[in-house]
mmCIF file of C-alpha atoms in Angstrom:
data_model
loop_
_atom_site.group_PDB
_atom_site.id
_atom_site.type_symbol
_atom_site.label_atom_id
_atom_site.label_comp_id
_atom_site.label_asym_id
_atom_site.label_seq_id
_atom_site.Cartn_x
_atom_site.Cartn_y
_atom_site.Cartn_z
ATOM 1 C CA MET A 9 -4.679 7.317 -22.405
ATOM 2 C CA ARG A 10 -7.606 5.441 -21.856
ATOM 3 C CA PHE A 11 -10.839 7.080 -19.907
ATOM 4 C CA ASP A 12 -13.012 4.619 -17.799
ATOM 5 C CA ASP A 13 -16.683 3.862 -18.238
ATOM 6 C CA ALA A 14 -17.394 6.418 -15.192
ATOM 7 C CA PHE A 15 -15.793 9.174 -16.640
ATOM 8 C CA ARG A 16 -17.361 8.293 -20.688
ATOM 9 C CA ALA A 17 -20.710 8.724 -18.238
ATOM 10 C CA GLU A 18 -19.912 11.729 -16.891
ATOM 11 C CA PHE A 19 -18.703 13.233 -20.118
ATOM 12 C CA ASP A 20 -21.801 12.106 -21.851
ATOM 13 C CA THR A 21 -23.933 14.201 -19.208
ATOM 14 C CA LEU A 22 -21.584 17.371 -19.686
ATOM 15 C CA LEU A 23 -22.480 17.428 -23.320
ATOM 16 C CA ARG A 24 -26.296 17.047 -22.646
ATOM 17 C CA TRP A 25 -26.448 19.876 -19.907
ATOM 18 C CA ARG A 26 -24.121 22.222 -21.659
ATOM 19 C CA ARG A 27 -26.596 24.712 -22.805
ATOM 20 C CA ASP A 28 -26.583 28.561 -24.597
ATOM 21 C CA VAL A 29 -27.458 30.376 -21.239
ATOM 22 C CA ARG A 30 -29.172 34.019 -21.350
ATOM 23 C CA HIS A 31 -30.507 34.405 -18.007
ATOM 24 C CA PHE A 32 -27.476 34.850 -15.558
ATOM 25 C CA SER A 33 -26.812 35.921 -11.791
ATOM 26 C CA THR A 34 -24.739 39.081 -11.486
ATOM 27 C CA GLU A 35 -22.968 37.608 -9.201
ATOM 28 C CA PRO A 36 -19.411 38.096 -10.370
ATOM 29 C CA LEU A 37 -16.878 35.174 -11.194
ATOM 30 C CA PRO A 38 -14.057 35.041 -9.336
ATOM 31 C CA PRO A 39 -10.720 36.304 -10.779
ATOM 32 C CA PRO A 40 -8.982 32.847 -11.239
ATOM 33 C CA LEU A 41 -11.879 30.984 -12.094
ATOM 34 C CA VAL A 42 -11.923 32.931 -15.166
ATOM 35 C CA GLU A 43 -7.971 32.624 -15.809
ATOM 36 C CA ASP A 44 -8.858 28.271 -15.646
ATOM 37 C CA LEU A 45 -11.334 29.029 -17.672
ATOM 38 C CA LEU A 46 -9.403 30.756 -20.570
ATOM 39 C CA ASP A 47 -6.444 28.218 -20.030
ATOM 40 C CA ALA A 48 -8.748 25.687 -20.832
ATOM 41 C CA ALA A 49 -9.850 27.530 -23.898
ATOM 42 C CA CYS A 50 -6.330 27.559 -24.854
ATOM 43 C CA LEU A 51 -5.882 23.391 -25.168
ATOM 44 C CA ALA A 52 -7.964 23.458 -28.108
ATOM 45 C CA PRO A 53 -6.912 22.012 -31.171
ATOM 46 C CA SER A 54 -6.146 24.272 -33.778
ATOM 47 C CA VAL A 55 -4.756 24.109 -37.883
ATOM 48 C CA GLY A 56 -1.299 24.079 -37.899
ATOM 49 C CA ASN A 57 -0.757 24.892 -34.310
ATOM 50 C CA ALA A 58 -1.887 28.303 -34.979
ATOM 51 C CA GLN A 59 -3.994 29.061 -31.781
ATOM 52 C CA PRO A 60 -5.203 31.981 -33.454
ATOM 53 C CA TRP A 61 -7.959 32.718 -31.136
ATOM 54 C CA ARG A 62 -8.086 36.137 -29.593
ATOM 55 C CA PHE A 63 -9.975 36.924 -26.464
ATOM 56 C CA VAL A 64 -11.015 40.598 -25.051
ATOM 57 C CA SER A 65 -12.874 40.759 -22.250
ATOM 58 C CA VAL A 66 -14.829 43.773 -22.680
ATOM 59 C CA GLU A 67 -15.261 45.132 -19.329
ATOM 60 C CA SER A 68 -16.191 48.820 -19.889
ATOM 61 C CA PRO A 69 -19.418 50.339 -19.557
ATOM 62 C CA ASP A 70 -19.454 52.256 -22.055
ATOM 63 C CA ARG A 71 -17.928 49.699 -24.711
ATOM 64 C CA ARG A 72 -20.703 47.314 -22.910
ATOM 65 C CA ALA A 73 -23.289 49.887 -23.988
ATOM 66 C CA THR A 74 -22.398 50.226 -27.363
ATOM 67 C CA ILE A 75 -22.180 46.318 -28.169
ATOM 68 C CA GLY A 76 -25.858 46.195 -26.327
ATOM 69 C CA ALA A 77 -26.850 48.672 -28.746
ATOM 70 C CA ASN A 78 -25.595 46.518 -31.438
ATOM 71 C CA PHE A 79 -27.370 43.757 -30.377
ATOM 72 C CA GLU A 80 -30.861 46.045 -30.485
ATOM 73 C CA ALA A 81 -30.464 46.922 -33.346
ATOM 74 C CA ALA A 82 -29.566 43.773 -35.156
ATOM 75 C CA ASN A 83 -32.356 42.062 -33.571
ATOM 76 C CA GLN A 84 -34.801 44.437 -34.890
ATOM 77 C CA VAL A 85 -33.747 43.231 -38.275
ATOM 78 C CA ALA A 86 -34.041 40.068 -37.457
ATOM 79 C CA LEU A 87 -37.453 40.090 -36.140
ATOM 80 C CA SER A 88 -38.390 42.201 -39.397
ATOM 81 C CA GLY A 89 -37.761 38.501 -41.157
ATOM 82 C CA TYR A 90 -40.181 36.721 -39.734
ATOM 83 C CA SER A 91 -43.953 36.983 -39.847
ATOM 84 C CA GLY A 92 -47.089 35.083 -38.580
ATOM 85 C CA GLU A 93 -46.525 32.779 -35.529
ATOM 86 C CA LYS A 94 -42.535 33.023 -35.991
ATOM 87 C CA ALA A 95 -42.866 36.517 -35.712
ATOM 88 C CA GLN A 96 -44.593 36.385 -32.322
ATOM 89 C CA ILE A 97 -42.317 33.429 -31.235
ATOM 90 C CA TYR A 98 -39.438 35.592 -31.406
ATOM 91 C CA ALA A 99 -40.409 38.489 -30.371
ATOM 92 C CA THR A 100 -40.664 36.878 -26.926
ATOM 93 C CA LEU A 101 -37.268 35.067 -26.960
ATOM 94 C CA LYS A 102 -34.558 36.120 -24.680
ATOM 95 C CA LEU A 103 -31.652 36.051 -26.974
ATOM 96 C CA ALA A 104 -29.017 37.560 -24.944
ATOM 97 C CA GLY A 105 -28.266 38.469 -21.551
ATOM 98 C CA LEU A 106 -25.982 41.199 -21.838
ATOM 99 C CA ARG A 107 -27.700 43.108 -18.946
ATOM 100 C CA GLU A 108 -26.797 40.558 -16.987
ATOM 101 C CA ALA A 109 -23.754 38.908 -17.241
ATOM 102 C CA PRO A 110 -21.081 39.580 -15.490
ATOM 103 C CA GLN A 111 -17.732 38.263 -17.933
ATOM 104 C CA GLN A 112 -18.632 39.641 -21.220
ATOM 105 C CA PHE A 113 -15.615 37.936 -23.972
ATOM 106 C CA ALA A 114 -15.825 38.861 -27.488
ATOM 107 C CA VAL A 115 -13.493 36.211 -29.416
ATOM 108 C CA PHE A 116 -11.700 36.874 -32.718
ATOM 109 C CA CYS A 117 -9.738 34.700 -35.051
ATOM 110 C CA ASP A 118 -6.306 36.154 -35.840
ATOM 111 C CA GLU A 119 -6.065 35.803 -40.214
ATOM 112 C CA THR A 120 -2.841 37.353 -40.257
ATOM 113 C CA THR A 121 -1.295 34.623 -37.511
ATOM 114 C CA ALA A 122 2.188 33.458 -38.517
ATOM 115 C CA GLN A 123 1.836 31.386 -35.977
ATOM 116 C CA GLY A 124 1.582 27.616 -37.714
ATOM 117 C CA ALA A 125 3.731 28.951 -40.804
ATOM 118 C CA GLY A 126 0.420 28.409 -42.792
ATOM 119 C CA LEU A 127 0.410 24.943 -42.321
ATOM 120 C CA GLY A 128 -2.688 22.720 -43.454
ATOM 121 C CA ARG A 129 -4.823 26.296 -44.329
ATOM 122 C CA ALA A 130 -3.511 26.634 -47.561
ATOM 123 C CA THR A 131 -6.726 24.952 -49.253
ATOM 124 C CA MET A 132 -8.642 26.060 -46.513
ATOM 125 C CA PRO A 133 -7.968 29.129 -44.816
ATOM 126 C CA GLU A 134 -11.466 29.069 -42.917
ATOM 127 C CA THR A 135 -10.137 26.778 -40.765
ATOM 128 C CA LEU A 136 -8.296 29.299 -38.890
ATOM 129 C CA ARG A 137 -11.545 30.845 -38.078
ATOM 130 C CA TYR A 138 -12.780 27.044 -37.324
ATOM 131 C CA SER A 139 -9.920 27.170 -34.659
ATOM 132 C CA ALA A 140 -11.381 29.717 -33.206
ATOM 133 C CA VAL A 141 -14.895 27.758 -32.803
ATOM 134 C CA LEU A 142 -13.094 25.466 -31.526
ATOM 135 C CA ALA A 143 -11.952 27.342 -28.349
ATOM 136 C CA VAL A 144 -15.555 28.757 -27.844
ATOM 137 C CA HIS A 145 -16.537 24.944 -27.564
ATOM 138 C CA THR A 146 -13.475 24.065 -25.523
ATOM 139 C CA LEU A 147 -14.197 27.310 -23.345
ATOM 140 C CA TRP A 148 -18.133 26.566 -22.862
ATOM 141 C CA LEU A 149 -17.594 22.551 -21.510
ATOM 142 C CA ALA A 150 -14.964 23.669 -19.060
ATOM 143 C CA ALA A 151 -17.295 26.725 -18.216
ATOM 144 C CA ARG A 152 -20.344 23.990 -17.901
ATOM 145 C CA ALA A 153 -18.314 21.588 -15.551
ATOM 146 C CA ARG A 154 -17.451 24.418 -13.404
ATOM 147 C CA GLY A 155 -20.878 25.564 -12.783
ATOM 148 C CA VAL A 156 -20.597 28.337 -15.177
ATOM 149 C CA GLY A 157 -23.028 29.082 -18.017
ATOM 150 C CA VAL A 158 -22.264 30.658 -21.395
ATOM 151 C CA GLY A 159 -24.400 32.721 -23.715
ATOM 152 C CA TRP A 160 -23.459 33.032 -27.630
ATOM 153 C CA VAL A 161 -24.326 36.236 -28.998
ATOM 154 C CA SER A 162 -24.635 36.186 -32.776
ATOM 155 C CA ILE A 163 -27.405 38.760 -33.409
ATOM 156 C CA LEU A 164 -24.414 41.110 -33.588
ATOM 157 C CA ASP A 165 -22.976 43.221 -36.587
ATOM 158 C CA PRO A 166 -19.301 41.860 -36.308
ATOM 159 C CA VAL A 167 -17.838 44.727 -38.142
ATOM 160 C CA ALA A 168 -19.191 47.804 -35.972
ATOM 161 C CA ALA A 169 -18.734 45.277 -32.969
ATOM 162 C CA ALA A 170 -15.041 44.918 -34.096
ATOM 163 C CA ALA A 171 -14.607 48.814 -34.467
ATOM 164 C CA SER A 172 -16.372 49.619 -31.148
ATOM 165 C CA LEU A 173 -13.652 47.195 -29.374
ATOM 166 C CA GLU A 174 -10.510 49.086 -31.390
ATOM 167 C CA VAL A 175 -9.376 45.417 -32.263
ATOM 168 C CA PRO A 176 -6.628 45.046 -34.836
ATOM 169 C CA PRO A 177 -8.102 44.983 -38.679
ATOM 170 C CA SER A 178 -7.050 41.513 -39.303
ATOM 171 C CA TRP A 179 -9.368 39.922 -36.328
ATOM 172 C CA ARG A 180 -12.324 38.654 -37.085
ATOM 173 C CA LEU A 181 -14.842 38.217 -34.739
ATOM 174 C CA VAL A 182 -16.194 34.827 -34.204
ATOM 175 C CA ALA A 183 -18.242 35.190 -30.748
ATOM 176 C CA TYR A 184 -19.597 37.199 -28.585
ATOM 177 C CA LEU A 185 -20.065 34.943 -25.540
ATOM 178 C CA CYS A 186 -21.790 35.992 -21.864
ATOM 179 C CA LEU A 187 -20.258 33.999 -18.899
ATOM 180 C CA GLY A 188 -21.908 33.589 -15.414
ATOM 181 C CA TYR A 189 -23.895 31.691 -12.832
ATOM 182 C CA PRO A 190 -27.315 30.486 -14.875
ATOM 183 C CA LEU A 191 -30.424 31.479 -12.694
ATOM 184 C CA ALA A 192 -31.854 28.469 -13.853
ATOM 185 C CA GLU A 193 -30.451 24.961 -15.825
ATOM 186 C CA SER A 194 -32.475 22.412 -17.835
ATOM 187 C CA GLU A 195 -30.993 19.742 -20.273
ATOM 188 C CA THR A 196 -33.503 21.031 -22.494
ATOM 189 C CA PRO A 197 -32.583 23.478 -24.800
ATOM 190 C CA GLU A 198 -34.391 26.914 -24.419
ATOM 191 C CA LEU A 199 -35.535 27.008 -28.006
ATOM 192 C CA GLU A 200 -37.402 23.904 -28.091
ATOM 193 C CA ARG A 201 -38.520 24.509 -24.318
ATOM 194 C CA LEU A 202 -40.438 27.811 -26.111
ATOM 195 C CA GLY A 203 -41.305 26.184 -29.120
ATOM 196 C CA TRP A 204 -39.609 27.869 -31.435
ATOM 197 C CA GLN A 205 -37.170 24.753 -32.732
ATOM 198 C CA SER A 206 -37.213 20.965 -31.371
ATOM 199 C CA ARG A 207 -34.312 18.669 -31.873
ATOM 200 C CA THR A 208 -34.265 16.353 -34.700
ATOM 201 C CA SER A 209 -32.579 13.880 -36.615
ATOM 202 C CA ALA A 210 -30.594 15.492 -39.021
ATOM 203 C CA CYS A 211 -26.918 15.756 -36.622
ATOM 204 C CA ARG A 212 -26.906 11.679 -37.703
ATOM 205 C CA ALA A 213 -27.259 12.511 -41.083
ATOM 206 C CA VAL A 214 -24.887 10.226 -43.091
ATOM 207 C CA LEU A 215 -24.092 9.755 -46.444
ATOM 208 C CA HIS A 216 -22.485 6.511 -47.440
ATOM 209 C CA ARG A 217 -20.476 6.827 -50.743
#
């Protein structure tokens, strides 16, 4: 199937406006919308068609509080790794929407899944986790197309997070996602707007051999 110029232009716009959101409205997301997003995520490619992603909807106030405490501890450790101006900027950054986001998913990779019969991952077993990341990205684009913001909380102790959510031991945390309607929207990444890091040309680095 071929897509026309109008669709491609809209898709390019979607990619530019896909931002990491940290400022959420507390308005709940309609359950059918959440189901649509999960269905979209499952359209992601995966090595050997293994589909190793596992979504945990974190709804319990106690479990959310535990994840929040995990983030605060990890964030303090991260802050201690900076000094000078970087430390000052870091201390002002809002790096998670854990208190406001109405929907939260912990996304895991099941590294012992039998699905796919090991196809394509014998030499690169990490492709299972890459597949789970692709599911995250697919969900992210689908959410943005529906006016929903997504924030990836990576400042966490993954082992402690998995333990607090009581998942099978073969599952490895890939992402902790906050979802909700954004309070504000911008085409420019927040970290760029706040002076942490501007976009560079590094993404276009190509070696020709």
